[in-house]
Short mmCIF file of C-alpha atoms and ligand atoms in Angstrom, two decimals:
data_model
loop_
_atom_site.label_atom_id
_atom_site.label_comp_id
_atom_site.label_asym_id
_atom_site.label_seq_id
_atom_site.Cartn_x
_atom_site.Cartn_y
_atom_site.Cartn_z
CA MET A 1 12.55 27.54 1.32
CA ARG A 2 14.59 24.59 0.20
CA ILE A 3 12.44 21.46 0.64
CA GLY A 4 13.78 17.92 0.44
CA VAL A 5 11.53 15.14 -0.81
CA LEU A 6 11.87 11.39 -0.58
CA THR A 7 9.72 8.35 -1.34
CA GLY A 8 10.30 5.29 0.87
CA GLY A 9 9.07 1.72 1.33
CA GLY A 10 7.23 -0.33 -1.30
CA ASP A 11 6.45 1.87 -4.28
CA CYS A 12 2.88 2.45 -5.49
CA PRO A 13 1.16 4.20 -8.34
CA GLY A 14 0.70 7.92 -7.61
CA LEU A 15 4.12 8.72 -6.14
CA ASN A 16 5.10 10.74 -9.17
CA ALA A 17 1.79 12.65 -9.11
CA ALA A 18 2.52 13.57 -5.47
CA ILE A 19 6.07 14.78 -6.27
CA ARG A 20 4.74 16.83 -9.20
CA GLY A 21 2.04 18.36 -6.96
CA MET A 22 4.65 19.47 -4.39
CA VAL A 23 7.02 21.01 -6.91
CA HIS A 24 4.27 22.94 -8.68
CA ARG A 25 2.82 24.24 -5.42
CA GLY A 26 6.16 25.12 -3.93
CA VAL A 27 7.76 26.76 -6.96
CA LYS A 28 4.63 28.64 -8.18
CA GLY A 29 3.10 29.48 -4.77
CA PHE A 30 6.17 30.19 -2.59
CA GLY A 31 9.26 30.34 -4.82
CA ASP A 32 10.62 27.21 -3.18
CA VAL A 33 13.56 25.14 -4.39
CA PHE A 34 13.38 21.33 -4.15
CA THR A 35 15.98 18.66 -3.50
CA GLY A 36 15.03 15.11 -4.37
CA PHE A 37 16.59 12.38 -2.28
CA ARG A 38 17.18 9.06 -3.96
CA ASP A 39 15.85 5.69 -2.71
CA GLY A 40 13.92 6.56 0.41
CA TRP A 41 15.88 7.12 3.58
CA ARG A 42 19.10 6.01 1.86
CA GLY A 43 19.19 9.40 0.10
CA PRO A 44 19.43 11.67 3.14
CA LEU A 45 21.53 9.06 4.99
CA GLU A 46 24.16 8.97 2.25
CA ARG A 47 23.61 12.50 0.96
CA ASP A 48 22.46 11.17 -2.42
CA ALA A 49 20.37 14.01 -3.85
CA ALA A 50 19.56 15.89 -7.01
CA PRO A 51 17.69 19.13 -7.86
CA LEU A 52 13.98 18.71 -8.49
CA ASP A 53 12.48 21.47 -10.60
CA LEU A 54 9.41 21.98 -12.83
CA GLU A 55 11.20 20.47 -15.78
CA ALA A 56 12.08 17.35 -13.79
CA VAL A 57 8.40 16.73 -13.02
CA ASP A 58 7.11 17.48 -16.45
CA GLY A 59 5.23 14.52 -17.85
CA ILE A 60 5.45 12.29 -14.78
CA LEU A 61 1.83 12.57 -13.65
CA PRO A 62 0.67 9.34 -15.35
CA LEU A 63 3.82 7.32 -14.63
CA GLY A 64 3.91 4.49 -12.08
CA GLY A 65 6.87 4.00 -9.77
CA THR A 66 8.82 6.99 -8.49
CA ILE A 67 11.37 9.11 -10.30
CA LEU A 68 13.22 9.37 -6.94
CA GLY A 69 13.52 5.62 -6.47
CA SER A 70 12.58 3.88 -3.22
CA SER A 71 14.05 1.47 -0.68
CA ARG A 72 13.32 -0.08 2.68
CA THR A 73 16.46 1.42 4.20
CA ASN A 74 15.83 1.96 7.92
CA PRO A 75 18.03 4.74 9.38
CA LEU A 76 16.92 3.79 12.88
CA LYS A 77 18.83 0.51 12.40
CA THR A 78 22.00 2.36 11.38
CA GLY A 79 24.09 3.62 14.20
CA GLY A 80 23.85 7.43 14.34
CA GLY A 81 21.38 7.42 11.44
CA ILE A 82 19.33 10.37 12.71
CA ASP A 83 22.39 12.52 13.32
CA ARG A 84 23.77 11.70 9.85
CA ILE A 85 20.50 12.76 8.25
CA ARG A 86 20.48 15.99 10.24
CA GLU A 87 24.04 16.76 9.19
CA ASN A 88 23.37 15.98 5.53
CA LEU A 89 20.21 18.14 5.49
CA ALA A 90 22.24 21.00 6.94
CA ALA A 91 25.05 20.51 4.43
CA LEU A 92 22.55 20.66 1.57
CA GLU A 93 20.81 23.67 3.18
CA VAL A 94 17.52 21.80 3.24
CA ASP A 95 15.06 23.62 5.52
CA ALA A 96 12.36 20.96 5.67
CA LEU A 97 11.77 17.42 4.52
CA ILE A 98 8.63 15.84 3.03
CA ALA A 99 8.64 12.05 3.42
CA VAL A 100 6.20 10.08 1.32
CA GLY A 101 5.61 6.57 2.65
CA GLY A 102 3.71 3.99 4.61
CA GLU A 103 3.96 3.06 8.29
CA ASP A 104 7.67 2.29 8.13
CA THR A 105 8.81 5.38 6.30
CA LEU A 106 6.52 7.61 8.32
CA GLY A 107 7.65 5.89 11.53
CA VAL A 108 11.17 7.09 10.74
CA ALA A 109 9.72 10.54 9.92
CA LEU A 110 8.16 10.60 13.40
CA ALA A 111 11.43 9.67 15.05
CA LEU A 112 13.17 12.47 13.11
CA HIS A 113 10.46 14.96 14.13
CA GLU A 114 10.90 13.94 17.77
CA ALA A 115 14.61 14.57 17.31
CA GLY A 116 13.86 18.11 16.08
CA VAL A 117 14.13 17.64 12.32
CA PRO A 118 11.44 19.56 10.43
CA VAL A 119 9.48 16.93 8.56
CA VAL A 120 6.01 16.52 7.10
CA GLY A 121 4.52 13.17 6.00
CA VAL A 122 2.51 12.12 2.98
CA PRO A 123 0.68 8.74 3.22
CA LYS A 124 0.97 6.21 0.40
CA THR A 125 0.52 2.47 0.22
CA ILE A 126 -1.48 0.00 -1.81
CA ASP A 127 -2.39 -1.67 1.53
CA ASN A 128 -4.53 1.32 2.73
CA ASP A 129 -3.53 0.39 6.30
CA LEU A 130 -2.46 3.80 7.63
CA SER A 131 -4.57 5.26 10.39
CA GLY A 132 -5.61 8.87 10.28
CA THR A 133 -6.54 8.91 6.60
CA ASP A 134 -9.61 7.45 4.89
CA TYR A 135 -7.53 6.37 1.89
CA THR A 136 -3.89 6.21 0.85
CA PHE A 137 -3.04 6.64 -2.84
CA GLY A 138 -2.01 3.48 -4.61
CA PHE A 139 -4.88 1.50 -3.11
CA ASP A 140 -7.48 2.36 -5.73
CA THR A 141 -5.12 1.37 -8.55
CA ALA A 142 -4.20 -1.91 -6.85
CA VAL A 143 -7.88 -2.74 -6.32
CA GLY A 144 -8.62 -1.98 -9.98
CA ILE A 145 -5.91 -4.39 -11.09
CA ALA A 146 -7.15 -7.07 -8.73
CA VAL A 147 -10.75 -6.65 -9.95
CA GLU A 148 -9.69 -6.94 -13.57
CA ALA A 149 -7.70 -10.08 -12.69
CA ALA A 150 -10.65 -11.64 -10.85
CA ASP A 151 -13.02 -10.86 -13.72
CA ARG A 152 -10.64 -12.55 -16.11
CA LEU A 153 -10.16 -15.56 -13.82
CA ARG A 154 -13.95 -15.95 -13.67
CA THR A 155 -14.39 -16.52 -17.38
CA THR A 156 -11.67 -19.19 -17.58
CA ALA A 157 -12.88 -20.75 -14.32
CA GLU A 158 -16.41 -21.05 -15.76
CA SER A 159 -15.07 -22.71 -18.94
CA HIS A 160 -13.18 -25.34 -17.00
CA HIS A 161 -15.55 -25.71 -14.01
CA ARG A 162 -12.67 -25.00 -11.65
CA THR A 163 -12.14 -23.04 -8.51
CA LEU A 164 -9.82 -20.11 -9.07
CA ILE A 165 -8.06 -18.30 -6.23
CA CYS A 166 -6.71 -14.82 -6.65
CA GLU A 167 -4.09 -14.03 -3.98
CA VAL A 168 -3.67 -10.30 -3.43
CA MET A 169 -1.26 -8.18 -1.40
CA GLY A 170 -2.07 -6.09 1.64
CA ARG A 171 0.28 -7.48 4.29
CA HIS A 172 -1.61 -7.62 7.61
CA ALA A 173 -4.63 -5.65 6.39
CA GLY A 174 -7.34 -7.13 4.13
CA TRP A 175 -8.45 -3.92 2.40
CA ILE A 176 -7.34 -4.94 -1.11
CA ALA A 177 -8.98 -8.36 -0.79
CA LEU A 178 -12.15 -6.87 0.70
CA HIS A 179 -12.62 -4.23 -1.99
CA SER A 180 -11.56 -6.33 -4.95
CA GLY A 181 -13.58 -9.29 -3.69
CA MET A 182 -16.73 -7.21 -3.30
CA ALA A 183 -16.27 -5.50 -6.64
CA SER A 184 -15.76 -8.82 -8.49
CA GLY A 185 -18.45 -10.79 -6.73
CA ALA A 186 -16.08 -13.31 -5.12
CA ALA A 187 -17.53 -16.53 -3.72
CA ALA A 188 -15.43 -15.85 -0.59
CA VAL A 189 -12.96 -13.19 0.54
CA LEU A 190 -10.33 -14.21 3.04
CA VAL A 191 -8.60 -11.47 5.04
CA PRO A 192 -5.94 -11.50 7.80
CA GLU A 193 -8.28 -9.87 10.30
CA ARG A 194 -10.58 -12.91 10.39
CA PRO A 195 -9.00 -16.34 10.45
CA PHE A 196 -10.85 -18.52 7.97
CA ASP A 197 -12.60 -21.82 8.65
CA LEU A 198 -11.72 -24.32 5.94
CA ASP A 199 -15.09 -26.08 6.30
CA GLU A 200 -16.89 -22.74 5.70
CA VAL A 201 -14.74 -21.93 2.67
CA THR A 202 -15.34 -25.38 1.25
CA ALA A 203 -19.09 -24.93 1.78
CA HIS A 204 -18.96 -21.61 -0.17
CA VAL A 205 -17.10 -23.27 -3.04
CA GLU A 206 -19.52 -26.19 -3.19
CA ALA A 207 -22.54 -23.89 -3.08
CA ARG A 208 -21.20 -21.97 -6.04
CA PHE A 209 -20.68 -25.17 -8.03
CA GLN A 210 -24.16 -26.35 -7.13
CA ALA A 211 -25.56 -22.99 -8.44
CA GLY A 212 -23.94 -23.96 -11.77
CA HIS A 213 -20.98 -21.56 -11.54
CA ALA A 214 -17.28 -21.70 -10.91
CA PRO A 215 -16.10 -20.10 -7.66
CA VAL A 216 -13.57 -17.33 -7.71
CA LEU A 217 -12.03 -16.56 -4.26
CA VAL A 218 -10.06 -13.49 -3.39
CA VAL A 219 -7.49 -14.24 -0.70
CA SER A 220 -5.22 -11.78 1.09
CA GLU A 221 -1.58 -12.81 1.31
CA GLY A 222 -1.84 -12.47 5.09
CA ALA A 223 -4.97 -14.63 5.46
CA ARG A 224 -4.61 -17.64 7.77
CA PRO A 225 -6.88 -20.50 8.83
CA VAL A 226 -8.39 -20.81 12.28
CA GLU A 227 -6.09 -23.67 13.05
CA GLY A 228 -3.04 -21.67 12.02
CA SER A 229 -1.91 -24.50 9.71
CA LEU A 230 -2.03 -23.02 6.22
CA GLU A 231 -0.15 -19.75 6.46
CA LEU A 232 3.02 -19.85 4.43
CA GLN A 233 5.86 -17.58 5.18
CA THR A 234 9.32 -17.62 3.77
CA GLY A 235 10.75 -16.55 7.13
CA GLU A 236 12.68 -13.76 5.40
CA ARG A 237 12.37 -10.32 6.99
CA ASP A 238 12.99 -6.84 5.62
CA ALA A 239 14.86 -3.99 7.33
CA PHE A 240 11.71 -3.09 9.26
CA GLY A 241 11.33 -6.67 10.52
CA HIS A 242 8.35 -7.61 8.36
CA VAL A 243 8.01 -11.26 7.39
CA ARG A 244 7.65 -11.74 3.63
CA LEU A 245 4.11 -13.17 3.12
CA GLY A 246 2.67 -15.25 0.27
CA GLY A 247 1.72 -18.75 -0.73
CA VAL A 248 -1.60 -19.14 1.11
CA GLY A 249 -3.52 -19.24 -2.20
CA GLU A 250 -1.57 -22.20 -3.47
CA ARG A 251 -1.97 -24.11 -0.21
CA LEU A 252 -5.67 -23.37 -0.13
CA ALA A 253 -6.13 -24.47 -3.75
CA GLY A 254 -4.59 -27.86 -2.95
CA GLU A 255 -6.82 -28.28 0.10
CA LEU A 256 -10.00 -27.22 -1.74
CA GLU A 257 -9.18 -29.59 -4.60
CA ARG A 258 -8.73 -32.45 -2.15
CA ARG A 259 -11.97 -31.61 -0.33
CA THR A 260 -14.26 -30.89 -3.26
CA GLY A 261 -12.84 -33.27 -5.85
CA ARG A 262 -12.82 -30.36 -8.34
CA GLU A 263 -9.74 -28.78 -9.86
CA ALA A 264 -8.55 -25.63 -8.13
CA ARG A 265 -5.84 -23.24 -9.27
CA SER A 266 -4.34 -20.14 -7.77
CA VAL A 267 -2.75 -16.96 -9.11
CA VAL A 268 -0.49 -14.66 -7.09
CA LEU A 269 -0.92 -11.11 -8.37
CA GLY A 270 2.10 -9.88 -6.48
CA HIS A 271 3.84 -6.74 -7.74
CA LEU A 272 1.47 -6.34 -10.71
CA GLN A 273 -0.68 -4.52 -8.11
CA ARG A 274 2.07 -1.95 -7.52
CA GLY A 275 3.25 -1.26 -11.08
CA GLY A 276 1.92 0.80 -13.96
CA PRO A 277 -0.08 3.97 -14.23
CA PRO A 278 -2.18 5.26 -11.32
CA SER A 279 -5.98 5.38 -11.56
CA ALA A 280 -7.59 8.80 -11.93
CA PHE A 281 -8.63 8.65 -8.25
CA ASP A 282 -5.04 8.04 -7.15
CA ARG A 283 -3.67 10.74 -9.44
CA VAL A 284 -6.01 13.29 -7.91
CA LEU A 285 -5.48 12.14 -4.33
CA ALA A 286 -1.68 12.06 -4.70
CA THR A 287 -1.66 15.48 -6.39
CA ARG A 288 -3.78 17.01 -3.60
CA PHE A 289 -1.54 15.40 -0.92
CA GLY A 290 1.49 16.93 -2.66
CA LEU A 291 -0.05 20.42 -2.74
CA HIS A 292 -1.18 20.28 0.85
CA ALA A 293 2.15 18.86 2.13
CA VAL A 294 3.94 21.99 0.88
CA ASP A 295 1.28 24.14 2.53
CA ALA A 296 1.87 22.25 5.78
CA VAL A 297 5.59 22.99 5.54
CA HIS A 298 4.91 26.70 5.08
CA ALA A 299 2.48 26.64 8.00
CA GLY A 300 5.33 25.19 10.07
CA GLU A 301 3.22 22.13 10.92
CA TYR A 302 6.16 19.77 11.35
CA GLY A 303 5.33 16.31 12.62
CA ALA A 304 2.07 16.38 10.68
CA MET A 305 0.87 14.12 7.94
CA VAL A 306 -1.61 15.20 5.29
CA ALA A 307 -4.67 12.98 5.25
CA LEU A 308 -7.99 12.46 3.49
CA ARG A 309 -11.10 12.83 5.66
CA GLY A 310 -14.26 12.55 3.62
CA THR A 311 -13.44 14.67 0.62
CA GLY A 312 -11.22 17.17 2.46
CA ILE A 313 -7.49 17.16 3.04
CA VAL A 314 -6.58 17.64 6.71
CA ARG A 315 -3.42 17.44 8.82
CA VAL A 316 -3.03 14.76 11.48
CA GLY A 317 -0.11 13.94 13.78
CA LEU A 318 2.40 11.41 12.44
CA ALA A 319 2.06 9.59 15.78
CA GLU A 320 -1.70 9.04 15.13
CA ALA A 321 -0.93 7.77 11.62
CA VAL A 322 1.66 5.18 12.57
CA GLY A 323 0.43 4.31 16.07
CA THR A 324 -1.98 1.53 15.04
CA LEU A 325 -2.54 -0.28 11.80
CA LYS A 326 -5.93 0.47 10.19
CA THR A 327 -7.43 -2.97 9.60
CA VAL A 328 -10.74 -4.16 8.16
CA PRO A 329 -13.46 -3.84 10.88
CA PRO A 330 -15.84 -6.79 11.36
CA GLU A 331 -18.85 -4.86 10.05
CA ARG A 332 -17.12 -4.18 6.72
CA TYR A 333 -16.23 -7.89 6.38
CA ALA A 334 -19.83 -8.84 7.26
CA GLU A 335 -21.06 -6.68 4.31
CA ALA A 336 -18.90 -8.69 1.89
CA GLY A 337 -20.06 -11.94 3.53
CA VAL A 338 -23.63 -11.46 2.36
CA PHE A 339 -22.47 -12.48 -1.10
CA PHE A 340 -20.35 -15.52 -0.23
CA GLY A 341 -21.20 -18.92 -1.66
O1 F6P B 1 3.32 -2.66 1.67
C1 F6P B 1 3.15 -2.82 0.33
C2 F6P B 1 3.44 -4.26 -0.09
O2 F6P B 1 3.24 -4.38 -1.44
C3 F6P B 1 2.64 -5.31 0.69
O3 F6P B 1 1.33 -5.45 0.24
C4 F6P B 1 3.50 -6.51 0.47
O4 F6P B 1 3.35 -7.50 1.48
C5 F6P B 1 4.90 -5.95 0.50
O5 F6P B 1 4.77 -4.58 0.18
C6 F6P B 1 5.86 -6.59 -0.44
O6 F6P B 1 7.12 -6.02 -0.30
P1 F6P B 1 8.35 -6.23 -1.26
O7 F6P B 1 8.04 -5.51 -2.55
O8 F6P B 1 9.48 -5.66 -0.53
O9 F6P B 1 8.42 -7.73 -1.53
#
């Protein structure tokens, strides 16, 4: 078969490992030929493609980013986008497409599937917010980076008897904050799923100072206060209509400084969480997803997404994966809460 591959949406560590997994499985197992589309959905939309063979994927396993490039191009917003993709796939004699992405990219994959285009999905995102899979690759690496940052912030916070706030990504899901906060022993973790009470947060910060330590807080970029007064948004939206988040850490630092009379500083980790080499966990998960995506193509399971359930790789419907966002459940947040203050 000739299989097309694309990586869409925000990049994350492990994309190259997934591409390498597909090409090895397809070439060695089935004699497949691969076509790599550049920059997410822009590639098939504009017929921007290049051959992808074993040589092209040699040495890419540990590399962050994606050799195919990525974008947030949304073909559903382009008049006749689906038909153009269908025509371009036919012109390039591509039999099936593997789309690697998060909810936006896979939402387009679902629309293509419903329009009769043979497509299989592979889940990726540092946010870990896709339903149907226990984990997405990219998440473990992002959490590792956030934990290292929080550990480093702790030593300088202790020296200066300051509050330090570490703002992490995750969009509308608090998974990165929850895991990195738990792993670094944060004095509080603020997530979008549970609006925070400023009095409570202030009490955690003061309790930490009273115990003779400097508080380090991990705050998700999408966290917001109960009153709805501290969330900062630029108002800018991407092609999928998402508001660009960020700035809550800075606002919170100012407020905590005012309330506690102690210095408070904030750090926005931003794209540091998405760059650089993938963790071993993400390399293995991404590689396995790549292998199983090619198997799904050969099984004719179009409209499916490969997913991690426990330790096994299964196939779930794309509709299940993109239907609802997987957010942090209250019981998981309560576990982290035991250590606040
Ligand atoms: O979805 C991944 C993600 O990194 C989010 O955590 C973040 O809100 C967003 O992408 C940032 O997107 P961009 O790189 O387009 O600014």
